[in-house]
Amino acid sequence: MTGRAADRDASAVSPRARRALRRFLTNPLALVGTVVLGVVTCCALAPDVVAPHDPEWVAYVGTGDGRLTLAQSRSLPHPPAFGDPFFAPLGTTASGHGVFTELVYGARTALLVGLAAALLSSLVGVPLGLCSGYYGGWVDEAIQRVVDVLYGVPFLPFVIVLVAMRGASTTTVVLAIAATSWLNNCVVVRGTTLSLVRRTYVDAARAAGLPAHRIVARHVLPDVLPVAAVLLVQDAATAILTHATLAYLGLADVTTASWGVLLQQVQATGHVFDAPWWLLPPGLAIASLVAAFYYVGHAVEDVTGAD
């Protein structure tokens, strides 16, 4: 009987997956988010193919007396708006580096920080939420009291203090973000688990003598995973915004190409109001990537909720 039930469940997965994929592909926002994520992923995986120059490339400008790099020129009030004939499509920074090249190479840092922090948050928050919701009792009380205490700690100041103490490396920033962003995962997964453990098939599994870990793995976790996927993309968006904020404040690794560092350079050199070709692209890139993650997350939530 158990084998036939498993066969029926397996045969029902494929039509359900096809319906979910169809709903996802007919969602305009999901398609926009997927395209943006695809473009950023291509930039992150092959920046040397997408970018017109390597990160060390410097544009040259004609000053009448010779050809000087922007870093050497002290007579220019700000970098030129366009790098032609030096092929810098979005212009250059004050040091002569191409803005478009900096954007392309910064995509890797954005995706690395976003996905790494989100995965760490899920690896901590989802198991704790499952344990809290399934076992209840003192396990639930212990986990939720820790969550309550950490919820009282302001998110951004805590991350700033941790980064200031441990150093402004990308790894430290990721760990600092993950140290607080797992809380929402734990609370949401706990609530989902509490509703699932009251269902008839879970009671039947307990009555059949299945151990707790098998019940959670076979009957609870599959219904929790869609919720965890939505939280994952939302945490990635939050991590990208947080990293950009820290970089703008000078609390990120300035030796690593990132969109937040690019914004910080605009502010540090005093070209916020007279170099829009330098200021707007990284800001739009951050906003587009964050929106793409949210679009995909809402689409996944809509698809799984409809099932």
Short mmCIF file of C-alpha atoms in Angstrom, two decimals:
data_model
loop_
_atom_site.label_atom_id
_atom_site.label_comp_id
_atom_site.label_asym_id
_atom_site.label_seq_id
_atom_site.Cartn_x
_atom_site.Cartn_y
_atom_site.Cartn_z
CA MET A 1 0.00 0.00 0.00
CA THR A 2 2.81 2.39 0.85
CA GLY A 3 4.56 1.66 -2.47
CA ARG A 4 1.41 2.35 -4.50
CA ALA A 5 0.87 5.64 -2.63
CA ALA A 6 4.45 6.66 -3.34
CA ASP A 7 3.95 5.87 -7.04
CA ARG A 8 0.81 8.02 -7.13
CA ASP A 9 2.67 10.90 -5.46
CA ALA A 10 5.53 10.63 -7.94
CA SER A 11 3.18 10.60 -10.93
CA ALA A 12 1.42 13.71 -9.61
CA VAL A 13 4.62 15.73 -9.31
CA SER A 14 5.16 16.25 -13.03
CA PRO A 15 1.77 17.84 -13.89
CA ARG A 16 1.97 20.05 -10.82
CA ALA A 17 5.46 21.16 -11.77
CA ARG A 18 4.31 21.90 -15.32
CA ARG A 19 1.40 24.00 -14.07
CA ALA A 20 3.72 25.91 -11.73
CA LEU A 21 6.23 26.56 -14.53
CA ARG A 22 3.44 27.74 -16.83
CA ARG A 23 2.16 30.20 -14.24
CA PHE A 24 5.69 31.44 -13.62
CA LEU A 25 6.39 32.00 -17.31
CA THR A 26 3.12 33.89 -17.81
CA ASN A 27 3.96 36.32 -15.00
CA PRO A 28 5.46 39.48 -16.61
CA LEU A 29 7.30 40.54 -13.45
CA ALA A 30 8.79 37.07 -13.08
CA LEU A 31 10.09 37.21 -16.65
CA VAL A 32 11.59 40.68 -16.09
CA GLY A 33 13.26 39.52 -12.87
CA THR A 34 14.60 36.37 -14.55
CA VAL A 35 16.06 38.35 -17.45
CA VAL A 36 17.77 40.82 -15.10
CA LEU A 37 19.16 37.99 -12.98
CA GLY A 38 20.37 36.25 -16.13
CA VAL A 39 22.18 39.35 -17.38
CA VAL A 40 23.81 39.99 -13.98
CA THR A 41 24.81 36.32 -13.74
CA CYS A 42 26.46 36.46 -17.16
CA CYS A 43 28.39 39.56 -16.07
CA ALA A 44 29.44 37.85 -12.85
CA LEU A 45 30.55 34.61 -14.51
CA ALA A 46 32.34 36.12 -17.50
CA PRO A 47 33.19 39.77 -16.78
CA ASP A 48 36.22 39.69 -19.07
CA VAL A 49 33.92 38.80 -21.98
CA VAL A 50 31.22 41.39 -21.25
CA ALA A 51 33.38 44.32 -20.14
CA PRO A 52 35.19 46.31 -22.85
CA HIS A 53 38.36 46.60 -20.72
CA ASP A 54 40.05 44.98 -17.74
CA PRO A 55 39.69 46.67 -14.31
CA GLU A 56 43.15 48.25 -14.57
CA TRP A 57 42.41 50.03 -17.85
CA VAL A 58 42.67 53.83 -17.73
CA ALA A 59 41.33 56.23 -20.34
CA TYR A 60 43.47 58.94 -21.81
CA VAL A 61 42.36 62.47 -22.61
CA GLY A 62 43.84 65.06 -24.92
CA THR A 63 44.72 68.26 -23.05
CA GLY A 64 46.40 70.15 -25.89
CA ASP A 65 49.83 69.79 -24.32
CA GLY A 66 49.90 66.02 -24.57
CA ARG A 67 47.98 62.92 -23.57
CA LEU A 68 47.60 62.53 -19.82
CA THR A 69 45.68 60.02 -17.76
CA LEU A 70 42.83 61.39 -15.74
CA ALA A 71 44.70 60.38 -12.60
CA GLN A 72 47.61 62.60 -13.66
CA SER A 73 45.53 65.50 -14.91
CA ARG A 74 44.82 68.16 -12.29
CA SER A 75 43.16 70.63 -14.65
CA LEU A 76 39.94 68.66 -15.20
CA PRO A 77 37.07 69.52 -12.83
CA HIS A 78 35.45 66.15 -13.40
CA PRO A 79 35.79 63.11 -15.69
CA PRO A 80 34.42 63.34 -19.23
CA ALA A 81 30.83 62.27 -19.73
CA PHE A 82 31.72 59.79 -22.43
CA GLY A 83 34.92 57.86 -22.96
CA ASP A 84 34.91 57.95 -26.81
CA PRO A 85 37.19 57.55 -28.64
CA PHE A 86 38.49 55.37 -25.79
CA PHE A 87 35.40 53.09 -25.76
CA ALA A 88 34.04 53.76 -22.28
CA PRO A 89 30.30 53.60 -23.07
CA LEU A 90 29.13 55.02 -19.73
CA GLY A 91 32.02 57.41 -19.23
CA THR A 92 34.88 57.18 -16.74
CA THR A 93 35.55 57.70 -13.08
CA ALA A 94 37.83 60.41 -11.70
CA SER A 95 40.75 57.98 -11.94
CA GLY A 96 40.00 57.21 -15.59
CA HIS A 97 38.50 53.74 -15.14
CA GLY A 98 35.48 52.91 -17.26
CA VAL A 99 32.17 53.07 -15.37
CA PHE A 100 30.70 50.24 -17.45
CA THR A 101 33.72 48.05 -16.73
CA GLU A 102 33.38 48.76 -13.01
CA LEU A 103 29.68 47.84 -13.20
CA VAL A 104 30.37 44.54 -14.92
CA TYR A 105 33.09 43.49 -12.48
CA GLY A 106 30.97 44.63 -9.53
CA ALA A 107 28.17 42.21 -10.50
CA ARG A 108 30.17 39.28 -9.12
CA THR A 109 30.45 40.87 -5.68
CA ALA A 110 26.74 41.72 -5.61
CA LEU A 111 25.67 38.17 -6.44
CA LEU A 112 28.27 36.62 -4.13
CA VAL A 113 27.19 38.70 -1.14
CA GLY A 114 23.48 38.29 -1.85
CA LEU A 115 23.43 34.54 -2.44
CA ALA A 116 26.02 33.66 0.22
CA ALA A 117 24.25 35.64 2.95
CA ALA A 118 20.86 34.26 1.90
CA LEU A 119 22.10 30.65 1.87
CA LEU A 120 23.69 31.02 5.29
CA SER A 121 20.48 32.55 6.64
CA SER A 122 18.46 29.64 5.27
CA LEU A 123 20.88 27.03 6.57
CA VAL A 124 20.48 28.45 10.07
CA GLY A 125 16.90 29.71 10.12
CA VAL A 126 15.07 26.90 8.31
CA PRO A 127 16.34 23.97 10.47
CA LEU A 128 15.76 25.96 13.66
CA GLY A 129 12.24 26.87 12.49
CA LEU A 130 11.48 23.23 11.71
CA CYS A 131 12.72 22.07 15.12
CA SER A 132 10.86 24.85 16.91
CA GLY A 133 7.57 24.16 15.15
CA TYR A 134 7.68 20.36 15.18
CA TYR A 135 9.00 19.56 18.65
CA GLY A 136 7.45 22.45 20.56
CA GLY A 137 7.85 22.49 24.34
CA TRP A 138 11.18 23.61 25.78
CA VAL A 139 12.85 23.39 22.35
CA ASP A 140 10.40 25.91 20.94
CA GLU A 141 10.71 28.15 24.00
CA ALA A 142 14.52 28.16 23.91
CA ILE A 143 14.74 28.98 20.20
CA GLN A 144 12.04 31.64 20.27
CA ARG A 145 13.54 33.41 23.29
CA VAL A 146 16.85 33.70 21.46
CA VAL A 147 14.96 35.05 18.45
CA ASP A 148 13.14 37.59 20.63
CA VAL A 149 16.39 38.86 22.12
CA LEU A 150 18.07 39.20 18.72
CA TYR A 151 15.02 40.92 17.26
CA GLY A 152 15.61 43.70 19.78
CA VAL A 153 19.06 44.41 18.31
CA PRO A 154 18.94 47.07 15.54
CA PHE A 155 19.94 45.41 12.29
CA LEU A 156 22.14 47.96 10.53
CA PRO A 157 23.96 49.27 13.66
CA PHE A 158 24.71 45.68 14.69
CA VAL A 159 26.16 44.91 11.26
CA ILE A 160 28.21 48.12 11.29
CA VAL A 161 29.67 47.34 14.74
CA LEU A 162 30.49 43.76 13.77
CA VAL A 163 32.17 44.81 10.54
CA ALA A 164 34.09 47.55 12.34
CA MET A 165 35.36 45.01 14.89
CA ARG A 166 36.20 42.19 12.49
CA GLY A 167 37.40 44.19 9.49
CA ALA A 168 35.73 45.30 6.29
CA SER A 169 36.24 42.15 4.24
CA THR A 170 33.54 40.65 2.04
CA THR A 171 33.45 37.50 4.19
CA THR A 172 32.88 39.55 7.34
CA VAL A 173 30.08 41.49 5.67
CA VAL A 174 28.37 38.25 4.58
CA LEU A 175 28.64 36.73 8.06
CA ALA A 176 27.38 39.94 9.67
CA ILE A 177 24.31 40.04 7.43
CA ALA A 178 23.57 36.33 7.90
CA ALA A 179 23.95 36.65 11.69
CA THR A 180 20.74 38.68 11.84
CA SER A 181 18.77 37.82 8.71
CA TRP A 182 18.12 34.19 9.77
CA LEU A 183 15.59 35.38 12.35
CA ASN A 184 12.81 35.96 9.84
CA ASN A 185 13.45 32.55 8.28
CA CYS A 186 13.11 30.87 11.67
CA VAL A 187 9.86 32.63 12.59
CA VAL A 188 8.14 32.10 9.23
CA VAL A 189 9.21 28.46 8.91
CA ARG A 190 8.08 27.80 12.50
CA GLY A 191 4.61 29.15 11.71
CA THR A 192 4.38 27.04 8.56
CA THR A 193 5.54 23.95 10.43
CA LEU A 194 2.98 24.46 13.21
CA SER A 195 0.18 24.38 10.63
CA LEU A 196 1.61 21.31 8.90
CA VAL A 197 2.12 19.12 11.99
CA ARG A 198 -1.62 19.27 12.73
CA ARG A 199 -2.55 17.67 9.42
CA THR A 200 -3.96 14.16 9.21
CA TYR A 201 -1.12 12.59 7.22
CA VAL A 202 1.41 13.72 9.84
CA ASP A 203 -0.70 12.16 12.60
CA ALA A 204 -0.93 8.98 10.53
CA ALA A 205 2.85 8.91 10.12
CA ARG A 206 3.29 9.27 13.88
CA ALA A 207 0.77 6.47 14.50
CA ALA A 208 2.69 4.26 12.06
CA GLY A 209 5.77 4.69 14.25
CA LEU A 210 7.93 6.71 11.87
CA PRO A 211 10.77 8.53 13.63
CA ALA A 212 10.57 12.30 13.87
CA HIS A 213 13.38 13.00 11.41
CA ARG A 214 11.66 10.93 8.71
CA ILE A 215 8.33 12.63 9.30
CA VAL A 216 9.94 16.03 8.99
CA ALA A 217 11.93 15.03 5.90
CA ARG A 218 9.05 13.36 4.03
CA HIS A 219 5.91 15.17 5.16
CA VAL A 220 6.89 18.61 6.48
CA LEU A 221 10.00 19.76 4.64
CA PRO A 222 8.54 19.45 1.08
CA ASP A 223 5.80 21.95 2.00
CA VAL A 224 8.28 24.22 3.78
CA LEU A 225 10.72 24.43 0.87
CA PRO A 226 8.58 26.81 -1.27
CA VAL A 227 8.35 29.20 1.68
CA ALA A 228 12.10 28.88 2.23
CA ALA A 229 12.71 29.66 -1.45
CA VAL A 230 10.72 32.89 -1.19
CA LEU A 231 12.64 33.87 1.94
CA LEU A 232 15.92 33.04 0.19
CA VAL A 233 15.40 35.52 -2.64
CA GLN A 234 14.15 38.18 -0.24
CA ASP A 235 17.21 37.71 1.98
CA ALA A 236 19.44 38.00 -1.09
CA ALA A 237 17.87 41.35 -1.98
CA THR A 238 18.27 42.59 1.60
CA ALA A 239 21.90 41.47 1.68
CA ILE A 240 22.70 43.33 -1.55
CA LEU A 241 21.17 46.53 -0.20
CA THR A 242 22.97 46.15 3.12
CA HIS A 243 26.32 45.55 1.45
CA ALA A 244 25.84 48.60 -0.78
CA THR A 245 25.01 50.68 2.31
CA LEU A 246 28.10 49.46 4.15
CA ALA A 247 30.28 50.11 1.10
CA TYR A 248 28.90 53.64 0.79
CA LEU A 249 29.77 54.21 4.45
CA GLY A 250 33.30 52.94 3.86
CA LEU A 251 32.74 49.69 5.78
CA ALA A 252 33.37 47.31 2.88
CA ASP A 253 36.47 46.09 1.09
CA VAL A 254 37.34 49.01 -1.19
CA THR A 255 39.88 46.89 -3.06
CA THR A 256 37.07 44.67 -4.41
CA ALA A 257 34.98 45.97 -7.29
CA SER A 258 31.40 46.53 -6.17
CA TRP A 259 28.54 48.87 -6.94
CA GLY A 260 28.50 50.26 -3.40
CA VAL A 261 32.21 51.11 -3.60
CA LEU A 262 31.54 52.86 -6.91
CA LEU A 263 28.94 55.04 -5.21
CA GLN A 264 31.30 55.69 -2.32
CA GLN A 265 33.96 56.89 -4.76
CA VAL A 266 31.50 59.35 -6.31
CA GLN A 267 30.79 60.82 -2.88
CA ALA A 268 34.43 60.80 -1.74
CA THR A 269 35.66 62.67 -4.81
CA GLY A 270 32.87 65.27 -4.61
CA HIS A 271 31.28 64.53 -7.99
CA VAL A 272 27.77 63.70 -6.77
CA PHE A 273 26.16 66.66 -8.53
CA ASP A 274 28.33 67.04 -11.62
CA ALA A 275 28.92 63.46 -12.78
CA PRO A 276 25.52 61.77 -13.30
CA TRP A 277 27.05 59.20 -15.70
CA TRP A 278 29.10 57.98 -12.71
CA LEU A 279 26.42 58.26 -10.01
CA LEU A 280 23.32 56.84 -11.69
CA PRO A 281 24.54 53.52 -13.22
CA PRO A 282 25.57 51.81 -9.94
CA GLY A 283 22.43 53.06 -8.21
CA LEU A 284 20.23 51.77 -11.02
CA ALA A 285 22.13 48.47 -11.05
CA ILE A 286 21.52 47.95 -7.33
CA ALA A 287 17.85 48.88 -7.63
CA SER A 288 17.37 46.63 -10.68
CA LEU A 289 18.98 43.58 -9.08
CA VAL A 290 17.07 44.00 -5.82
CA ALA A 291 13.80 44.45 -7.73
CA ALA A 292 14.59 41.36 -9.82
CA PHE A 293 15.00 39.24 -6.70
CA TYR A 294 11.73 40.55 -5.29
CA TYR A 295 9.91 39.96 -8.58
CA VAL A 296 11.09 36.37 -8.71
CA GLY A 297 10.26 35.89 -5.04
CA HIS A 298 6.72 37.20 -5.44
CA ALA A 299 6.24 35.00 -8.50
CA VAL A 300 7.43 31.91 -6.63
CA GLU A 301 5.13 32.81 -3.74
CA ASP A 302 2.20 33.20 -6.14
CA VAL A 303 2.93 29.88 -7.86
CA THR A 304 3.37 27.88 -4.65
CA GLY A 305 0.40 29.59 -2.98
CA ALA A 306 -1.83 28.68 -5.87
CA ASP A 307 -0.89 25.03 -5.50
#
